[in-house]
Amino acid sequence: LYTTHYMEEAQRLCDRVGIIDEGKIKAEGTHRELVAVLGEHDRVELSGAGELEAAAQALVGLDSVQEATAGEGVIDLIVERAGEHLPAILAAASHSGAQITGVDVVEPDLEAVFLKLTGKALRD
C-alpha cells in the first residue's frame, strides 16, 4: 500500500491505483482502466508537410482514430490506444501524400482522471 498526492508518482510506481476524495473511493484500477472508464483517449500530433488535409481525412476513416484535424504543419488526432495503432496511422498518412517528420503522443494521466472524477485540482 502506498499513499501519495502526487499522481505522476503513483502512475510511475503503482500497478493499481485508488482515487479517494473526502474519504470515499471514487475509482480503482490500473492506469489504463481508470482512463478507459472516463472515455479518455490519447492525443497524437503528427508534424509534417505535403497533403496534410488529405491525410487527416484518410486517418479519420481508421477505426482507432476518433478525430483528425489538419493545421499549419500538423495533424492533430484523438486515438484509442495510440501505441498499438501508430504504425497503421503513419502508413495511412504517408499513403495519403503526407511526409511525417515528427510524432508526439500524449496519454491521459491520473491527474486528469482525478480532476474529472472529483471536479477539483489536487490539494496539498
Short mmCIF file of N, CA, C and O in Angstrom, two decimals:
data_model
loop_
_atom_site.label_atom_id
_atom_site.label_comp_id
_atom_site.label_asym_id
_atom_site.label_seq_id
_atom_site.Cartn_x
_atom_site.Cartn_y
_atom_site.Cartn_z
N LEU A 1 0.86 -1.17 0.00
CA LEU A 1 0.00 0.00 0.00
C LEU A 1 0.90 1.22 0.00
O LEU A 1 1.85 1.31 0.77
N TYR A 2 0.59 2.16 -0.86
CA TYR A 2 1.38 3.38 -0.99
C TYR A 2 0.41 4.54 -1.12
O TYR A 2 -0.52 4.49 -1.93
N THR A 3 0.58 5.59 -0.33
CA THR A 3 -0.30 6.75 -0.42
C THR A 3 0.51 7.97 -0.86
O THR A 3 1.65 8.15 -0.43
N THR A 4 -0.10 8.77 -1.72
CA THR A 4 0.55 9.99 -2.19
C THR A 4 -0.48 10.92 -2.80
O THR A 4 -1.54 10.47 -3.23
N HIS A 5 -0.16 12.20 -2.82
CA HIS A 5 -0.96 13.18 -3.54
C HIS A 5 -0.39 13.43 -4.92
O HIS A 5 -0.97 14.15 -5.72
N TYR A 6 0.76 12.84 -5.22
CA TYR A 6 1.44 13.08 -6.48
C TYR A 6 1.05 12.00 -7.49
O TYR A 6 1.54 10.89 -7.46
N MET A 7 0.13 12.36 -8.37
CA MET A 7 -0.40 11.39 -9.33
C MET A 7 0.67 10.85 -10.27
O MET A 7 0.64 9.67 -10.62
N GLU A 8 1.63 11.69 -10.67
CA GLU A 8 2.70 11.22 -11.54
C GLU A 8 3.51 10.12 -10.85
O GLU A 8 3.87 9.12 -11.46
N GLU A 9 3.77 10.29 -9.56
CA GLU A 9 4.49 9.31 -8.78
C GLU A 9 3.68 8.01 -8.67
O GLU A 9 4.22 6.91 -8.87
N ALA A 10 2.40 8.12 -8.39
CA ALA A 10 1.54 6.93 -8.29
C ALA A 10 1.49 6.20 -9.62
O ALA A 10 1.56 4.97 -9.67
N GLN A 11 1.37 6.93 -10.70
CA GLN A 11 1.31 6.33 -12.03
C GLN A 11 2.60 5.57 -12.35
O GLN A 11 2.57 4.50 -12.93
N ARG A 12 3.73 6.12 -11.94
CA ARG A 12 5.03 5.51 -12.22
C ARG A 12 5.31 4.29 -11.32
O ARG A 12 5.86 3.30 -11.77
N LEU A 13 4.86 4.31 -10.07
CA LEU A 13 5.24 3.29 -9.11
C LEU A 13 4.21 2.18 -8.88
O LEU A 13 4.57 1.10 -8.43
N CYS A 14 2.95 2.44 -9.17
CA CYS A 14 1.90 1.51 -8.76
C CYS A 14 1.24 0.82 -9.94
O CYS A 14 0.97 1.44 -10.97
N ASP A 15 0.97 -0.48 -9.77
CA ASP A 15 0.25 -1.24 -10.79
C ASP A 15 -1.25 -0.91 -10.76
O ASP A 15 -1.90 -0.89 -11.80
N ARG A 16 -1.78 -0.70 -9.57
CA ARG A 16 -3.19 -0.36 -9.40
C ARG A 16 -3.27 0.89 -8.53
O ARG A 16 -2.47 1.06 -7.62
N VAL A 17 -4.27 1.72 -8.81
CA VAL A 17 -4.41 2.99 -8.10
C VAL A 17 -5.85 3.14 -7.65
O VAL A 17 -6.78 2.81 -8.39
N GLY A 18 -6.02 3.63 -6.44
CA GLY A 18 -7.35 4.01 -5.96
C GLY A 18 -7.39 5.52 -5.80
O GLY A 18 -6.48 6.11 -5.24
N ILE A 19 -8.43 6.13 -6.32
CA ILE A 19 -8.59 7.58 -6.17
C ILE A 19 -9.63 7.81 -5.09
O ILE A 19 -10.77 7.36 -5.19
N ILE A 20 -9.18 8.50 -4.03
CA ILE A 20 -10.02 8.74 -2.86
C ILE A 20 -10.20 10.25 -2.72
O ILE A 20 -9.25 11.02 -2.81
N ASP A 21 -11.45 10.66 -2.51
CA ASP A 21 -11.75 12.07 -2.30
C ASP A 21 -12.70 12.18 -1.12
O ASP A 21 -13.73 11.50 -1.09
N GLU A 22 -12.33 13.00 -0.16
CA GLU A 22 -13.13 13.21 1.04
C GLU A 22 -13.51 11.89 1.71
O GLU A 22 -14.64 11.69 2.12
N GLY A 23 -12.53 10.96 1.77
CA GLY A 23 -12.73 9.71 2.47
C GLY A 23 -13.48 8.64 1.71
O GLY A 23 -13.74 7.56 2.23
N LYS A 24 -13.87 8.92 0.48
CA LYS A 24 -14.62 7.94 -0.31
C LYS A 24 -13.82 7.54 -1.54
O LYS A 24 -13.23 8.38 -2.22
N ILE A 25 -13.84 6.24 -1.84
CA ILE A 25 -13.17 5.74 -3.04
C ILE A 25 -14.01 6.12 -4.25
O ILE A 25 -15.16 5.71 -4.38
N LYS A 26 -13.42 6.90 -5.14
CA LYS A 26 -14.10 7.34 -6.36
C LYS A 26 -13.89 6.36 -7.51
O LYS A 26 -14.76 6.19 -8.34
N ALA A 27 -12.69 5.75 -7.56
CA ALA A 27 -12.37 4.78 -8.62
C ALA A 27 -11.14 4.00 -8.21
O ALA A 27 -10.33 4.46 -7.40
N GLU A 28 -11.00 2.81 -8.81
CA GLU A 28 -9.84 1.96 -8.51
C GLU A 28 -9.55 1.11 -9.73
O GLU A 28 -10.46 0.63 -10.41
N GLY A 29 -8.25 0.95 -10.05
CA GLY A 29 -7.85 0.10 -11.17
C GLY A 29 -6.47 0.47 -11.67
O GLY A 29 -5.75 1.25 -11.05
N THR A 30 -6.11 -0.10 -12.81
CA THR A 30 -4.84 0.25 -13.45
C THR A 30 -4.99 1.61 -14.12
O THR A 30 -6.11 2.10 -14.29
N HIS A 31 -3.88 2.18 -14.50
CA HIS A 31 -3.91 3.47 -15.20
C HIS A 31 -4.83 3.38 -16.41
O HIS A 31 -5.71 4.22 -16.60
N ARG A 32 -4.65 2.37 -17.25
CA ARG A 32 -5.47 2.21 -18.46
C ARG A 32 -6.95 2.02 -18.12
O ARG A 32 -7.82 2.55 -18.80
N GLU A 33 -7.25 1.24 -17.08
CA GLU A 33 -8.65 1.02 -16.69
C GLU A 33 -9.31 2.32 -16.25
O GLU A 33 -10.44 2.60 -16.62
N LEU A 34 -8.59 3.11 -15.46
CA LEU A 34 -9.15 4.37 -14.99
C LEU A 34 -9.40 5.33 -16.14
O LEU A 34 -10.44 5.98 -16.21
N VAL A 35 -8.46 5.40 -17.06
CA VAL A 35 -8.61 6.28 -18.22
C VAL A 35 -9.76 5.79 -19.10
O VAL A 35 -10.58 6.58 -19.57
N ALA A 36 -9.87 4.49 -19.29
CA ALA A 36 -10.91 3.92 -20.17
C ALA A 36 -12.32 4.15 -19.61
O ALA A 36 -13.24 4.42 -20.37
N VAL A 37 -12.47 4.05 -18.30
CA VAL A 37 -13.78 4.26 -17.68
C VAL A 37 -14.28 5.68 -17.98
O VAL A 37 -15.47 5.90 -18.18
N LEU A 38 -13.37 6.62 -18.07
CA LEU A 38 -13.74 8.00 -18.31
C LEU A 38 -13.86 8.34 -19.79
O LEU A 38 -14.25 9.44 -20.16
N GLY A 39 -13.51 7.39 -20.65
CA GLY A 39 -13.62 7.64 -22.07
C GLY A 39 -12.52 8.52 -22.62
O GLY A 39 -12.66 9.10 -23.68
N GLU A 40 -11.43 8.67 -21.90
CA GLU A 40 -10.32 9.48 -22.37
C GLU A 40 -9.54 8.73 -23.44
O GLU A 40 -9.45 7.51 -23.42
N HIS A 41 -8.99 9.45 -24.37
CA HIS A 41 -8.20 8.87 -25.45
C HIS A 41 -6.85 9.55 -25.52
O HIS A 41 -6.65 10.63 -24.96
N ASP A 42 -5.92 8.94 -26.26
CA ASP A 42 -4.60 9.52 -26.45
C ASP A 42 -4.70 10.66 -27.46
O ASP A 42 -5.52 10.63 -28.37
N ARG A 43 -3.85 11.65 -27.28
CA ARG A 43 -3.73 12.73 -28.26
C ARG A 43 -2.44 12.49 -29.03
O ARG A 43 -1.40 12.23 -28.44
N VAL A 44 -2.52 12.58 -30.34
CA VAL A 44 -1.35 12.39 -31.19
C VAL A 44 -1.21 13.61 -32.08
O VAL A 44 -2.19 14.06 -32.69
N GLU A 45 -0.01 14.15 -32.14
CA GLU A 45 0.28 15.25 -33.06
C GLU A 45 1.32 14.78 -34.05
O GLU A 45 2.42 14.38 -33.67
N LEU A 46 0.96 14.79 -35.32
CA LEU A 46 1.87 14.44 -36.40
C LEU A 46 2.35 15.73 -37.04
O LEU A 46 1.55 16.53 -37.52
N SER A 47 3.66 15.96 -37.02
CA SER A 47 4.24 17.12 -37.70
C SER A 47 4.65 16.67 -39.09
O SER A 47 5.10 15.55 -39.28
N GLY A 48 4.50 17.57 -40.07
CA GLY A 48 4.90 17.18 -41.40
C GLY A 48 4.58 18.21 -42.46
O GLY A 48 4.26 19.36 -42.17
N ALA A 49 4.63 17.75 -43.70
CA ALA A 49 4.37 18.59 -44.86
C ALA A 49 3.63 17.76 -45.88
O ALA A 49 3.36 16.58 -45.67
N GLY A 50 3.31 18.39 -46.99
CA GLY A 50 2.61 17.67 -48.05
C GLY A 50 1.11 17.74 -47.87
O GLY A 50 0.57 18.73 -47.41
N GLU A 51 0.45 16.66 -48.22
CA GLU A 51 -1.02 16.59 -48.23
C GLU A 51 -1.60 16.30 -46.85
O GLU A 51 -2.19 15.24 -46.61
N LEU A 52 -1.46 17.24 -45.93
CA LEU A 52 -1.91 17.01 -44.54
C LEU A 52 -3.43 16.94 -44.44
O LEU A 52 -3.96 16.14 -43.67
N GLU A 53 -4.13 17.74 -45.20
CA GLU A 53 -5.59 17.71 -45.17
C GLU A 53 -6.11 16.37 -45.69
O GLU A 53 -7.01 15.76 -45.09
N ALA A 54 -5.54 15.88 -46.78
CA ALA A 54 -5.94 14.58 -47.32
C ALA A 54 -5.61 13.47 -46.33
O ALA A 54 -6.39 12.52 -46.15
N ALA A 55 -4.47 13.58 -45.68
CA ALA A 55 -4.08 12.57 -44.69
C ALA A 55 -5.05 12.58 -43.51
O ALA A 55 -5.45 11.52 -43.02
N ALA A 56 -5.45 13.76 -43.06
CA ALA A 56 -6.41 13.85 -41.95
C ALA A 56 -7.73 13.18 -42.32
O ALA A 56 -8.31 12.46 -41.51
N GLN A 57 -8.18 13.40 -43.54
CA GLN A 57 -9.42 12.76 -44.00
C GLN A 57 -9.28 11.25 -44.03
O GLN A 57 -10.20 10.52 -43.65
N ALA A 58 -8.13 10.75 -44.48
CA ALA A 58 -7.90 9.30 -44.53
C ALA A 58 -7.80 8.73 -43.12
O ALA A 58 -8.32 7.64 -42.84
N LEU A 59 -7.16 9.45 -42.22
CA LEU A 59 -6.96 8.95 -40.86
C LEU A 59 -8.26 8.84 -40.08
O LEU A 59 -8.43 7.92 -39.28
N VAL A 60 -9.18 9.76 -40.30
CA VAL A 60 -10.44 9.70 -39.57
C VAL A 60 -11.25 8.46 -39.98
O VAL A 60 -12.13 8.02 -39.26
N GLY A 61 -10.89 7.85 -41.10
CA GLY A 61 -11.54 6.61 -41.53
C GLY A 61 -11.04 5.37 -40.82
O GLY A 61 -11.66 4.31 -40.91
N LEU A 62 -9.92 5.47 -40.10
CA LEU A 62 -9.42 4.33 -39.34
C LEU A 62 -10.27 4.12 -38.09
O LEU A 62 -10.70 5.08 -37.46
N ASP A 63 -10.49 2.86 -37.73
CA ASP A 63 -11.31 2.54 -36.56
C ASP A 63 -10.79 3.15 -35.26
O ASP A 63 -11.57 3.56 -34.41
N SER A 64 -9.47 3.21 -35.10
CA SER A 64 -8.88 3.69 -33.85
C SER A 64 -8.88 5.21 -33.73
O SER A 64 -8.75 5.75 -32.64
N VAL A 65 -9.05 5.93 -34.83
CA VAL A 65 -8.98 7.39 -34.82
C VAL A 65 -10.38 7.96 -34.63
O VAL A 65 -11.27 7.76 -35.44
N GLN A 66 -10.57 8.69 -33.54
CA GLN A 66 -11.86 9.30 -33.22
C GLN A 66 -12.03 10.65 -33.89
O GLN A 66 -13.14 11.05 -34.21
N GLU A 67 -10.91 11.36 -34.07
CA GLU A 67 -10.96 12.71 -34.61
C GLU A 67 -9.62 13.02 -35.26
O GLU A 67 -8.57 12.61 -34.76
N ALA A 68 -9.64 13.74 -36.39
CA ALA A 68 -8.41 14.15 -37.07
C ALA A 68 -8.63 15.52 -37.68
O ALA A 68 -9.58 15.72 -38.43
N THR A 69 -7.75 16.46 -37.35
CA THR A 69 -7.83 17.80 -37.93
C THR A 69 -6.44 18.23 -38.38
O THR A 69 -5.46 18.03 -37.67
N ALA A 70 -6.39 18.80 -39.57
CA ALA A 70 -5.12 19.29 -40.12
C ALA A 70 -5.00 20.78 -39.84
O ALA A 70 -5.97 21.53 -39.95
N GLY A 71 -3.80 21.18 -39.48
CA GLY A 71 -3.49 22.60 -39.26
C GLY A 71 -2.22 22.94 -40.02
O GLY A 71 -1.78 22.19 -40.89
N GLU A 72 -1.63 24.06 -39.68
CA GLU A 72 -0.40 24.50 -40.32
C GLU A 72 0.77 23.61 -39.90
O GLU A 72 1.29 23.73 -38.80
N GLY A 73 1.12 22.66 -40.76
CA GLY A 73 2.25 21.78 -40.50
C GLY A 73 2.00 20.65 -39.53
O GLY A 73 2.93 19.95 -39.14
N VAL A 74 0.73 20.45 -39.10
CA VAL A 74 0.43 19.38 -38.14
C VAL A 74 -0.92 18.74 -38.44
O VAL A 74 -1.78 19.34 -39.05
N ILE A 75 -1.05 17.51 -37.98
CA ILE A 75 -2.34 16.83 -37.93
C ILE A 75 -2.54 16.44 -36.47
O ILE A 75 -1.70 15.77 -35.89
N ASP A 76 -3.64 16.89 -35.88
CA ASP A 76 -3.97 16.55 -34.50
C ASP A 76 -5.00 15.43 -34.51
O ASP A 76 -6.01 15.51 -35.22
N LEU A 77 -4.73 14.39 -33.71
CA LEU A 77 -5.59 13.22 -33.67
C LEU A 77 -6.02 12.91 -32.25
O LEU A 77 -5.28 13.13 -31.30
N ILE A 78 -7.21 12.34 -32.12
CA ILE A 78 -7.68 11.70 -30.89
C ILE A 78 -7.79 10.22 -31.23
O ILE A 78 -8.51 9.85 -32.15
N VAL A 79 -7.04 9.39 -30.49
CA VAL A 79 -6.86 7.99 -30.87
C VAL A 79 -7.06 7.07 -29.67
O VAL A 79 -6.61 7.38 -28.56
N GLU A 80 -7.70 5.94 -29.89
CA GLU A 80 -7.78 4.89 -28.87
C GLU A 80 -6.48 4.09 -28.93
O GLU A 80 -6.10 3.61 -30.00
N ARG A 81 -5.81 3.94 -27.81
CA ARG A 81 -4.59 3.15 -27.69
C ARG A 81 -3.61 3.46 -28.83
O ARG A 81 -3.28 2.61 -29.66
N ALA A 82 -3.12 4.67 -28.86
CA ALA A 82 -2.25 5.14 -29.94
C ALA A 82 -1.02 4.26 -30.12
O ALA A 82 -0.61 4.01 -31.26
N GLY A 83 -0.44 3.78 -29.06
CA GLY A 83 0.76 2.95 -29.17
C GLY A 83 0.55 1.72 -30.03
O GLY A 83 1.43 1.31 -30.78
N GLU A 84 -0.62 1.12 -29.94
CA GLU A 84 -0.94 -0.07 -30.73
C GLU A 84 -1.20 0.26 -32.20
O GLU A 84 -0.96 -0.56 -33.08
N HIS A 85 -1.71 1.45 -32.46
CA HIS A 85 -2.17 1.79 -33.81
C HIS A 85 -1.25 2.75 -34.56
O HIS A 85 -1.54 3.08 -35.72
N LEU A 86 -0.16 3.17 -33.95
CA LEU A 86 0.72 4.15 -34.57
C LEU A 86 1.28 3.69 -35.93
O LEU A 86 1.30 4.49 -36.87
N PRO A 87 1.71 2.44 -36.09
CA PRO A 87 2.20 2.03 -37.42
C PRO A 87 1.15 2.19 -38.52
O PRO A 87 1.46 2.69 -39.61
N ALA A 88 -0.09 1.82 -38.25
CA ALA A 88 -1.16 1.96 -39.25
C ALA A 88 -1.46 3.44 -39.51
O ALA A 88 -1.74 3.83 -40.66
N ILE A 89 -1.39 4.26 -38.49
CA ILE A 89 -1.63 5.70 -38.65
C ILE A 89 -0.57 6.31 -39.54
O ILE A 89 -0.87 7.06 -40.48
N LEU A 90 0.69 5.98 -39.27
CA LEU A 90 1.78 6.53 -40.08
C LEU A 90 1.71 6.04 -41.52
O LEU A 90 1.95 6.81 -42.46
N ALA A 91 1.36 4.79 -41.71
CA ALA A 91 1.24 4.23 -43.07
C ALA A 91 0.12 4.93 -43.84
O ALA A 91 0.30 5.30 -45.00
N ALA A 92 -1.03 5.14 -43.19
CA ALA A 92 -2.16 5.80 -43.85
C ALA A 92 -1.83 7.25 -44.19
O ALA A 92 -2.18 7.74 -45.28
N ALA A 93 -1.15 7.94 -43.30
CA ALA A 93 -0.77 9.34 -43.56
C ALA A 93 0.20 9.42 -44.73
O ALA A 93 0.05 10.24 -45.63
N SER A 94 1.17 8.54 -44.73
CA SER A 94 2.17 8.51 -45.81
C SER A 94 1.51 8.16 -47.14
O SER A 94 1.79 8.79 -48.17
N HIS A 95 0.63 7.17 -47.13
CA HIS A 95 -0.07 6.74 -48.34
C HIS A 95 -0.94 7.86 -48.92
O HIS A 95 -1.18 7.91 -50.12
N SER A 96 -1.38 8.79 -48.07
CA SER A 96 -2.24 9.89 -48.49
C SER A 96 -1.44 11.10 -48.98
O SER A 96 -2.02 12.14 -49.29
N GLY A 97 -0.12 11.00 -48.98
CA GLY A 97 0.71 12.08 -49.51
C GLY A 97 1.33 12.99 -48.48
O GLY A 97 1.92 14.01 -48.83
N ALA A 98 1.23 12.67 -47.21
CA ALA A 98 1.86 13.48 -46.17
C ALA A 98 3.26 12.95 -45.89
O ALA A 98 3.49 11.74 -45.91
N GLN A 99 4.19 13.86 -45.66
CA GLN A 99 5.54 13.48 -45.25
C GLN A 99 5.65 13.80 -43.75
O GLN A 99 5.79 14.96 -43.37
N ILE A 100 5.57 12.77 -42.93
CA ILE A 100 5.56 12.95 -41.47
C ILE A 100 7.00 13.08 -40.99
O ILE A 100 7.85 12.23 -41.26
N THR A 101 7.28 14.17 -40.26
CA THR A 101 8.62 14.43 -39.74
C THR A 101 8.71 14.30 -38.22
O THR A 101 9.81 14.26 -37.68
N GLY A 102 7.58 14.25 -37.54
CA GLY A 102 7.59 14.13 -36.09
C GLY A 102 6.29 13.58 -35.55
O GLY A 102 5.23 13.77 -36.16
N VAL A 103 6.39 12.87 -34.43
CA VAL A 103 5.21 12.28 -33.79
C VAL A 103 5.29 12.58 -32.29
O VAL A 103 6.33 12.35 -31.67
N ASP A 104 4.21 13.08 -31.73
CA ASP A 104 4.13 13.32 -30.30
C ASP A 104 2.85 12.66 -29.78
O ASP A 104 1.76 13.00 -30.25
N VAL A 105 2.99 11.71 -28.85
CA VAL A 105 1.84 11.01 -28.28
C VAL A 105 1.72 11.41 -26.81
O VAL A 105 2.68 11.32 -26.06
N VAL A 106 0.53 11.86 -26.44
CA VAL A 106 0.27 12.24 -25.05
C VAL A 106 -0.88 11.38 -24.54
O VAL A 106 -2.01 11.48 -25.02
N GLU A 107 -0.57 10.52 -23.56
CA GLU A 107 -1.60 9.69 -22.94
C GLU A 107 -2.21 10.44 -21.77
O GLU A 107 -1.52 11.19 -21.09
N PRO A 108 -3.50 10.26 -21.53
CA PRO A 108 -4.11 10.90 -20.36
C PRO A 108 -3.42 10.42 -19.08
O PRO A 108 -3.01 9.26 -18.99
N ASP A 109 -3.28 11.30 -18.12
CA ASP A 109 -2.62 10.92 -16.88
C ASP A 109 -3.61 10.84 -15.73
O ASP A 109 -4.78 11.21 -15.86
N LEU A 110 -3.13 10.36 -14.60
CA LEU A 110 -4.01 10.18 -13.44
C LEU A 110 -4.50 11.50 -12.87
O LEU A 110 -5.58 11.56 -12.29
N GLU A 111 -3.73 12.55 -13.04
CA GLU A 111 -4.19 13.85 -12.55
C GLU A 111 -5.44 14.30 -13.30
O GLU A 111 -6.38 14.83 -12.70
N ALA A 112 -5.48 14.05 -14.60
CA ALA A 112 -6.68 14.38 -15.39
C ALA A 112 -7.87 13.53 -14.93
O ALA A 112 -8.99 14.01 -14.85
N VAL A 113 -7.61 12.26 -14.60
CA VAL A 113 -8.67 11.38 -14.10
C VAL A 113 -9.19 11.90 -12.77
O VAL A 113 -10.39 11.99 -12.56
N PHE A 114 -8.27 12.27 -11.86
CA PHE A 114 -8.66 12.79 -10.55
C PHE A 114 -9.52 14.04 -10.72
O PHE A 114 -10.58 14.17 -10.10
N LEU A 115 -9.09 14.95 -11.57
CA LEU A 115 -9.84 16.19 -11.78
C LEU A 115 -11.23 15.91 -12.33
O LEU A 115 -12.22 16.49 -11.88
N LYS A 116 -11.32 14.98 -13.26
CA LYS A 116 -12.62 14.67 -13.85
C LYS A 116 -13.54 13.99 -12.84
O LYS A 116 -14.74 14.25 -12.81
N LEU A 117 -12.99 13.11 -12.01
CA LEU A 117 -13.81 12.39 -11.02
C LEU A 117 -14.28 13.26 -9.87
O LEU A 117 -15.39 13.10 -9.36
N THR A 118 -13.40 14.17 -9.44
CA THR A 118 -13.72 14.95 -8.24
C THR A 118 -14.15 16.38 -8.54
O THR A 118 -14.75 17.03 -7.70
N GLY A 119 -13.80 16.85 -9.73
CA GLY A 119 -14.10 18.25 -10.07
C GLY A 119 -13.18 19.22 -9.38
O GLY A 119 -13.41 20.42 -9.38
N LYS A 120 -12.09 18.72 -8.80
CA LYS A 120 -11.17 19.58 -8.04
C LYS A 120 -9.73 19.29 -8.45
O LYS A 120 -9.39 18.15 -8.76
N ALA A 121 -8.89 20.30 -8.37
CA ALA A 121 -7.46 20.09 -8.53
C ALA A 121 -6.93 19.45 -7.25
O ALA A 121 -7.54 19.55 -6.19
N LEU A 122 -5.78 18.79 -7.36
CA LEU A 122 -5.19 18.17 -6.17
C LEU A 122 -4.82 19.22 -5.14
O LEU A 122 -4.38 20.30 -5.47
N ARG A 123 -5.01 18.84 -3.88
CA ARG A 123 -4.71 19.73 -2.77
C ARG A 123 -3.52 19.19 -2.00
O ARG A 123 -3.30 18.00 -1.93
N ASP A 124 -2.76 20.09 -1.38
CA ASP A 124 -1.64 19.66 -0.53
C ASP A 124 -2.13 19.24 0.82
O ASP A 124 -3.13 19.61 1.30
#
